[in-house]
């Protein structure tokens, strides 16, 4: 195969610097102009960046004849940055992106009385953790010791929010260990990393401790990505389900009280003006076989509505045949559901 044949498609659009060293790509066909009123911000998962989730460009194409444009956002945790990132930092940067997009969209509209554009955020995989964290956390988020100078600002309101492939990192790792040809060996590696991370989460200078990469690679984490003790403990959440970490939002064994503290707080925070949409992949390879996806969605819906927020019961679904990133089967179903949802905002 030639090098040229292996390249992916090109995409027309505008690259925006929404904050220092942070950018977002707006899909905009050359013949269309850049005057669409409404915006859908896409947030990828661990290791994701531009064009790593296959349905995003197709979703942008499907929205060409609407008032919605799609922005693919890069956070400092994108690509290999997730290993030393945090949900708190992610939602701070998302808030910056929302403010930036709102300002540039307003500047494109002639006249002072122009109706304000709508903004929705769609998270994929761990990007869904970002979206839920954005919606339920205190606003602004209290500063923590590991924020390293980050000053949290009040997050702007959203007109809509979408969770796509909200699989549990903790349960996904459990499935990897269980299905391994050497589960006992992997369990020893896991225990060793948890022990190391708990003993020395930070250096003497109060910076992140990086775990041995030869060990994290054995648990299927990318072998070339630094992973801090702090983020590792958040992702694998060894004290769950009794004391889940920040990243442990979607595990099937979390009790109703925990769901009341997350999904159930969305209404209390009042950040989202409309319904919450959830799209789980029916054949998600990162979701263990023992998870009842339909039951999980019903529990999340009950917690969300009990807290006073709205849930899009009509469009939320487990998409039949869809893989984690909806590479092929289920793409059109997903896109149709997103389009119907955006039309209701």
GROMACS .gro file of C-alpha atoms in nm:
model
  345
    1UNK     CA    1   0.000   0.000   0.000
    2UNK     CA    2   0.133   0.343  -0.089
    3UNK     CA    3   0.174   0.616   0.169
    4UNK     CA    4  -0.082   0.827  -0.015
    5UNK     CA    5  -0.341   0.549  -0.003
    6UNK     CA    6  -0.303   0.516   0.374
    7UNK     CA    7  -0.386   0.878   0.446
    8UNK     CA    8  -0.724   0.979   0.581
    9UNK     CA    9  -0.962   1.234   0.428
   10UNK     CA   10  -0.910   1.608   0.448
   11UNK     CA   11  -1.160   1.834   0.622
   12UNK     CA   12  -1.236   2.198   0.551
   13UNK     CA   13  -1.282   2.429   0.844
   14UNK     CA   14  -1.142   2.693   1.074
   15UNK     CA   15  -0.889   2.635   1.353
   16UNK     CA   16  -0.957   2.857   1.653
   17UNK     CA   17  -0.723   2.927   1.942
   18UNK     CA   18  -0.978   2.951   2.224
   19UNK     CA   19  -0.714   2.982   2.498
   20UNK     CA   20  -0.332   2.995   2.505
   21UNK     CA   21  -0.200   2.671   2.346
   22UNK     CA   22  -0.554   2.528   2.319
   23UNK     CA   23  -0.744   2.499   1.992
   24UNK     CA   24  -1.076   2.385   1.849
   25UNK     CA   25  -1.148   2.291   1.488
   26UNK     CA   26  -1.477   2.410   1.339
   27UNK     CA   27  -1.597   2.192   1.051
   28UNK     CA   28  -1.698   2.444   0.785
   29UNK     CA   29  -1.732   2.357   0.413
   30UNK     CA   30  -1.572   2.625   0.190
   31UNK     CA   31  -1.900   2.705   0.015
   32UNK     CA   32  -2.096   2.745   0.337
   33UNK     CA   33  -1.938   3.037   0.514
   34UNK     CA   34  -1.896   3.052   0.890
   35UNK     CA   35  -2.217   3.218   1.001
   36UNK     CA   36  -2.406   2.934   1.167
   37UNK     CA   37  -2.574   3.039   1.489
   38UNK     CA   38  -2.556   2.722   1.698
   39UNK     CA   39  -2.258   2.511   1.806
   40UNK     CA   40  -2.198   2.148   1.905
   41UNK     CA   41  -1.866   2.099   2.086
   42UNK     CA   42  -1.725   1.745   2.061
   43UNK     CA   43  -1.496   1.615   2.338
   44UNK     CA   44  -1.306   1.289   2.280
   45UNK     CA   45  -1.192   1.028   2.529
   46UNK     CA   46  -0.854   0.901   2.647
   47UNK     CA   47  -0.591   0.927   2.367
   48UNK     CA   48  -0.835   1.107   2.134
   49UNK     CA   49  -0.764   1.420   1.933
   50UNK     CA   50  -0.864   1.556   1.593
   51UNK     CA   51  -1.030   1.298   1.365
   52UNK     CA   52  -0.967   1.000   1.595
   53UNK     CA   53  -1.339   0.926   1.645
   54UNK     CA   54  -1.478   0.825   1.304
   55UNK     CA   55  -1.834   0.955   1.325
   56UNK     CA   56  -1.752   1.318   1.409
   57UNK     CA   57  -1.686   1.435   1.053
   58UNK     CA   58  -1.996   1.248   0.934
   59UNK     CA   59  -2.202   1.418   1.204
   60UNK     CA   60  -2.068   1.754   1.086
   61UNK     CA   61  -2.164   1.661   0.730
   62UNK     CA   62  -2.517   1.569   0.843
   63UNK     CA   63  -2.551   1.910   1.008
   64UNK     CA   64  -2.440   2.110   0.703
   65UNK     CA   65  -2.794   2.218   0.611
   66UNK     CA   66  -2.886   2.318   0.966
   67UNK     CA   67  -2.800   2.610   1.193
   68UNK     CA   68  -2.548   2.393   1.380
   69UNK     CA   69  -2.172   2.380   1.330
   70UNK     CA   70  -1.947   2.119   1.493
   71UNK     CA   71  -1.633   2.206   1.688
   72UNK     CA   72  -1.380   1.935   1.776
   73UNK     CA   73  -1.197   2.060   2.084
   74UNK     CA   74  -0.844   1.984   2.198
   75UNK     CA   75  -0.783   1.997   2.572
   76UNK     CA   76  -0.449   1.976   2.748
   77UNK     CA   77  -0.551   1.614   2.823
   78UNK     CA   78  -0.598   1.525   2.453
   79UNK     CA   79  -0.378   1.268   2.277
   80UNK     CA   80  -0.112   1.165   2.534
   81UNK     CA   81  -0.196   1.438   2.788
   82UNK     CA   82  -0.471   1.242   2.966
   83UNK     CA   83  -0.225   1.057   3.191
   84UNK     CA   84  -0.145   1.372   3.388
   85UNK     CA   85  -0.481   1.545   3.340
   86UNK     CA   86  -0.793   1.568   3.552
   87UNK     CA   87  -1.166   1.617   3.502
   88UNK     CA   88  -1.144   1.946   3.693
   89UNK     CA   89  -0.890   2.086   3.447
   90UNK     CA   90  -1.087   1.951   3.151
   91UNK     CA   91  -1.408   2.129   3.248
   92UNK     CA   92  -1.221   2.452   3.317
   93UNK     CA   93  -1.086   2.441   2.962
   94UNK     CA   94  -1.428   2.344   2.825
   95UNK     CA   95  -1.573   2.648   2.998
   96UNK     CA   96  -1.311   2.862   2.825
   97UNK     CA   97  -1.407   2.707   2.491
   98UNK     CA   98  -1.779   2.769   2.548
   99UNK     CA   99  -1.717   3.134   2.631
  100UNK     CA  100  -1.492   3.176   2.325
  101UNK     CA  101  -1.742   3.017   2.085
  102UNK     CA  102  -2.030   3.218   2.227
  103UNK     CA  103  -1.832   3.537   2.173
  104UNK     CA  104  -1.723   3.462   1.816
  105UNK     CA  105  -2.070   3.346   1.716
  106UNK     CA  106  -2.218   3.668   1.855
  107UNK     CA  107  -1.959   3.874   1.667
  108UNK     CA  108  -2.060   3.708   1.337
  109UNK     CA  109  -2.426   3.803   1.373
  110UNK     CA  110  -2.524   4.150   1.249
  111UNK     CA  111  -2.723   4.374   1.481
  112UNK     CA  112  -2.740   4.394   1.858
  113UNK     CA  113  -3.082   4.226   1.881
  114UNK     CA  114  -2.975   3.898   1.716
  115UNK     CA  115  -3.099   3.591   1.904
  116UNK     CA  116  -2.820   3.425   2.101
  117UNK     CA  117  -2.688   3.101   1.955
  118UNK     CA  118  -2.722   2.768   2.133
  119UNK     CA  119  -2.429   2.560   2.254
  120UNK     CA  120  -2.428   2.188   2.335
  121UNK     CA  121  -2.139   1.961   2.438
  122UNK     CA  122  -2.106   1.600   2.325
  123UNK     CA  123  -1.862   1.376   2.507
  124UNK     CA  124  -1.728   1.044   2.380
  125UNK     CA  125  -1.604   0.783   2.628
  126UNK     CA  126  -1.405   0.968   2.897
  127UNK     CA  127  -1.530   1.284   2.728
  128UNK     CA  128  -1.867   1.180   2.874
  129UNK     CA  129  -1.707   1.197   3.218
  130UNK     CA  130  -1.605   1.553   3.131
  131UNK     CA  131  -1.961   1.640   3.030
  132UNK     CA  132  -2.123   1.495   3.343
  133UNK     CA  133  -1.850   1.648   3.563
  134UNK     CA  134  -1.925   1.985   3.395
  135UNK     CA  135  -2.295   1.949   3.477
  136UNK     CA  136  -2.293   1.819   3.835
  137UNK     CA  137  -1.982   1.966   4.000
  138UNK     CA  138  -1.991   2.284   4.211
  139UNK     CA  139  -1.967   2.593   3.993
  140UNK     CA  140  -1.689   2.696   4.012
  141UNK     CA  141  -1.503   2.383   4.120
  142UNK     CA  142  -1.310   2.434   4.447
  143UNK     CA  143  -0.936   2.441   4.393
  144UNK     CA  144  -0.745   2.130   4.502
  145UNK     CA  145  -0.381   2.084   4.601
  146UNK     CA  146  -0.291   1.917   4.271
  147UNK     CA  147  -0.434   2.196   4.054
  148UNK     CA  148  -0.083   2.348   4.035
  149UNK     CA  149  -0.194   2.709   4.006
  150UNK     CA  150  -0.520   2.646   3.815
  151UNK     CA  151  -0.787   2.899   3.914
  152UNK     CA  152  -1.135   2.772   3.839
  153UNK     CA  153  -1.390   3.012   3.691
  154UNK     CA  154  -1.769   2.994   3.684
  155UNK     CA  155  -1.866   2.761   3.399
  156UNK     CA  156  -2.109   2.902   3.142
  157UNK     CA  157  -2.453   2.747   3.091
  158UNK     CA  158  -2.520   2.495   2.815
  159UNK     CA  159  -2.828   2.447   2.601
  160UNK     CA  160  -2.767   2.072   2.567
  161UNK     CA  161  -2.538   1.787   2.669
  162UNK     CA  162  -2.476   1.441   2.523
  163UNK     CA  163  -2.304   1.137   2.674
  164UNK     CA  164  -2.181   0.889   2.411
  165UNK     CA  165  -2.016   0.557   2.507
  166UNK     CA  166  -2.009   0.639   2.881
  167UNK     CA  167  -1.827   0.317   2.972
  168UNK     CA  168  -1.656   0.268   3.308
  169UNK     CA  169  -1.275   0.277   3.302
  170UNK     CA  170  -1.268   0.073   3.622
  171UNK     CA  171  -1.495  -0.200   3.491
  172UNK     CA  172  -1.316  -0.195   3.157
  173UNK     CA  173  -0.987  -0.272   3.333
  174UNK     CA  174  -1.158  -0.547   3.533
  175UNK     CA  175  -1.270  -0.704   3.206
  176UNK     CA  176  -0.916  -0.687   3.065
  177UNK     CA  177  -0.775  -0.863   3.371
  178UNK     CA  178  -1.051  -1.124   3.376
  179UNK     CA  179  -1.017  -1.211   3.007
  180UNK     CA  180  -0.637  -1.224   3.011
  181UNK     CA  181  -0.450  -1.550   2.966
  182UNK     CA  182  -0.264  -1.458   3.288
  183UNK     CA  183  -0.522  -1.292   3.515
  184UNK     CA  184  -0.330  -1.368   3.835
  185UNK     CA  185  -0.018  -1.201   3.696
  186UNK     CA  186  -0.212  -0.893   3.586
  187UNK     CA  187  -0.381  -0.873   3.925
  188UNK     CA  188  -0.037  -0.865   4.088
  189UNK     CA  189   0.068  -0.581   3.855
  190UNK     CA  190  -0.252  -0.394   3.937
  191UNK     CA  191  -0.199  -0.437   4.313
  192UNK     CA  192   0.162  -0.325   4.279
  193UNK     CA  193   0.063  -0.007   4.094
  194UNK     CA  194  -0.215   0.076   4.339
  195UNK     CA  195   0.023   0.032   4.632
  196UNK     CA  196   0.293   0.245   4.467
  197UNK     CA  197   0.041   0.518   4.373
  198UNK     CA  198  -0.106   0.540   4.722
  199UNK     CA  199   0.235   0.554   4.891
  200UNK     CA  200   0.377   0.829   4.673
  201UNK     CA  201   0.109   1.021   4.478
  202UNK     CA  202   0.329   1.333   4.469
  203UNK     CA  203   0.699   1.413   4.476
  204UNK     CA  204   0.866   1.615   4.751
  205UNK     CA  205   0.818   1.920   4.527
  206UNK     CA  206   0.439   1.853   4.519
  207UNK     CA  207   0.436   1.756   4.151
  208UNK     CA  208   0.283   1.439   4.008
  209UNK     CA  209   0.460   1.107   4.053
  210UNK     CA  210   0.475   0.910   3.727
  211UNK     CA  211   0.413   0.537   3.751
  212UNK     CA  212   0.656   0.286   3.592
  213UNK     CA  213   0.548   0.274   3.228
  214UNK     CA  214   0.660  -0.086   3.183
  215UNK     CA  215   0.397  -0.182   3.444
  216UNK     CA  216   0.113   0.041   3.325
  217UNK     CA  217   0.162  -0.102   2.974
  218UNK     CA  218   0.091  -0.451   3.110
  219UNK     CA  219  -0.257  -0.330   3.204
  220UNK     CA  220  -0.314  -0.216   2.842
  221UNK     CA  221  -0.247   0.152   2.905
  222UNK     CA  222  -0.056   0.306   2.610
  223UNK     CA  223   0.311   0.215   2.659
  224UNK     CA  224   0.438   0.559   2.552
  225UNK     CA  225   0.208   0.767   2.775
  226UNK     CA  226   0.316   0.896   3.118
  227UNK     CA  227   0.048   0.813   3.377
  228UNK     CA  228   0.051   0.989   3.712
  229UNK     CA  229  -0.030   0.812   4.036
  230UNK     CA  230  -0.311   1.060   4.093
  231UNK     CA  231  -0.484   1.001   3.758
  232UNK     CA  232  -0.432   0.626   3.780
  233UNK     CA  233  -0.608   0.610   4.116
  234UNK     CA  234  -0.889   0.823   3.978
  235UNK     CA  235  -0.939   0.600   3.674
  236UNK     CA  236  -0.915   0.261   3.846
  237UNK     CA  237  -1.080   0.384   4.169
  238UNK     CA  238  -0.960   0.100   4.397
  239UNK     CA  239  -1.194   0.202   4.684
  240UNK     CA  240  -1.505   0.169   4.468
  241UNK     CA  241  -1.792   0.115   4.485
  242UNK     CA  242  -1.793   0.232   4.849
  243UNK     CA  243  -1.576   0.541   4.787
  244UNK     CA  244  -1.562   0.611   4.412
  245UNK     CA  245  -1.309   0.855   4.269
  246UNK     CA  246  -1.383   1.151   4.041
  247UNK     CA  247  -1.344   0.943   3.724
  248UNK     CA  248  -1.567   0.659   3.844
  249UNK     CA  249  -1.902   0.794   3.725
  250UNK     CA  250  -2.046   0.517   3.510
  251UNK     CA  251  -1.972   0.186   3.684
  252UNK     CA  252  -2.270  -0.046   3.708
  253UNK     CA  253  -2.214  -0.129   4.077
  254UNK     CA  254  -2.238   0.230   4.205
  255UNK     CA  255  -2.525   0.263   4.451
  256UNK     CA  256  -2.822   0.497   4.423
  257UNK     CA  257  -2.669   0.740   4.671
  258UNK     CA  258  -2.366   0.787   4.446
  259UNK     CA  259  -2.591   0.842   4.143
  260UNK     CA  260  -2.782   1.104   4.342
  261UNK     CA  261  -2.449   1.282   4.398
  262UNK     CA  262  -2.369   1.287   4.024
  263UNK     CA  263  -2.664   1.252   3.786
  264UNK     CA  264  -2.895   1.368   4.062
  265UNK     CA  265  -2.707   1.697   4.105
  266UNK     CA  266  -2.745   1.807   3.741
  267UNK     CA  267  -3.077   1.976   3.813
  268UNK     CA  268  -2.947   2.144   4.127
  269UNK     CA  269  -2.652   2.304   3.947
  270UNK     CA  270  -2.880   2.437   3.673
  271UNK     CA  271  -2.604   2.450   3.411
  272UNK     CA  272  -2.799   2.268   3.139
  273UNK     CA  273  -3.115   2.436   3.008
  274UNK     CA  274  -3.255   2.134   2.828
  275UNK     CA  275  -3.260   1.753   2.842
  276UNK     CA  276  -2.962   1.522   2.887
  277UNK     CA  277  -2.907   1.271   2.604
  278UNK     CA  278  -2.728   0.939   2.658
  279UNK     CA  279  -2.618   0.703   2.379
  280UNK     CA  280  -2.459   0.375   2.489
  281UNK     CA  281  -2.297   0.145   2.234
  282UNK     CA  282  -2.466  -0.196   2.219
  283UNK     CA  283  -2.142  -0.380   2.136
  284UNK     CA  284  -1.904  -0.158   2.333
  285UNK     CA  285  -1.581  -0.357   2.355
  286UNK     CA  286  -1.482  -0.168   2.671
  287UNK     CA  287  -1.800  -0.260   2.854
  288UNK     CA  288  -1.786  -0.594   3.040
  289UNK     CA  289  -2.033  -0.866   2.944
  290UNK     CA  290  -2.194  -0.861   3.287
  291UNK     CA  291  -2.319  -0.500   3.257
  292UNK     CA  292  -2.691  -0.459   3.184
  293UNK     CA  293  -2.676  -0.147   2.967
  294UNK     CA  294  -3.053  -0.095   2.948
  295UNK     CA  295  -3.086  -0.114   3.326
  296UNK     CA  296  -2.793   0.124   3.367
  297UNK     CA  297  -2.959   0.386   3.146
  298UNK     CA  298  -3.284   0.353   3.341
  299UNK     CA  299  -3.099   0.408   3.671
  300UNK     CA  300  -2.923   0.714   3.532
  301UNK     CA  301  -3.253   0.851   3.403
  302UNK     CA  302  -3.423   0.798   3.739
  303UNK     CA  303  -3.140   0.974   3.925
  304UNK     CA  304  -3.136   1.263   3.677
  305UNK     CA  305  -3.512   1.319   3.691
  306UNK     CA  306  -3.527   1.274   4.069
  307UNK     CA  307  -3.282   1.563   4.097
  308UNK     CA  308  -3.502   1.791   3.889
  309UNK     CA  309  -3.322   1.772   3.554
  310UNK     CA  310  -3.468   1.643   3.227
  311UNK     CA  311  -3.371   1.326   3.041
  312UNK     CA  312  -3.429   1.273   2.669
  313UNK     CA  313  -3.610   0.940   2.697
  314UNK     CA  314  -3.714   0.948   2.332
  315UNK     CA  315  -3.366   0.963   2.182
  316UNK     CA  316  -3.148   0.810   2.457
  317UNK     CA  317  -3.076   0.446   2.380
  318UNK     CA  318  -2.841   0.152   2.365
  319UNK     CA  319  -2.751   0.158   1.994
  320UNK     CA  320  -2.767  -0.195   1.849
  321UNK     CA  321  -2.442  -0.324   1.703
  322UNK     CA  322  -2.244  -0.009   1.778
  323UNK     CA  323  -1.881  -0.040   1.888
  324UNK     CA  324  -1.727   0.194   2.147
  325UNK     CA  325  -1.646   0.468   1.895
  326UNK     CA  326  -1.926   0.362   1.655
  327UNK     CA  327  -1.675   0.286   1.382
  328UNK     CA  328  -1.927   0.142   1.138
  329UNK     CA  329  -2.254  -0.022   1.244
  330UNK     CA  330  -2.487   0.211   1.428
  331UNK     CA  331  -2.337   0.535   1.293
  332UNK     CA  332  -2.650   0.648   1.114
  333UNK     CA  333  -2.867   0.561   1.414
  334UNK     CA  334  -2.639   0.769   1.638
  335UNK     CA  335  -2.634   1.064   1.398
  336UNK     CA  336  -3.013   1.055   1.355
  337UNK     CA  337  -3.063   1.061   1.732
  338UNK     CA  338  -2.823   1.352   1.776
  339UNK     CA  339  -2.995   1.549   1.500
  340UNK     CA  340  -3.339   1.490   1.651
  341UNK     CA  341  -3.208   1.594   1.991
  342UNK     CA  342  -3.053   1.917   1.862
  343UNK     CA  343  -3.379   2.006   1.689
  344UNK     CA  344  -3.552   2.004   2.029
  345UNK     CA  345  -3.317   2.254   2.190
   0.00000   0.00000   0.00000
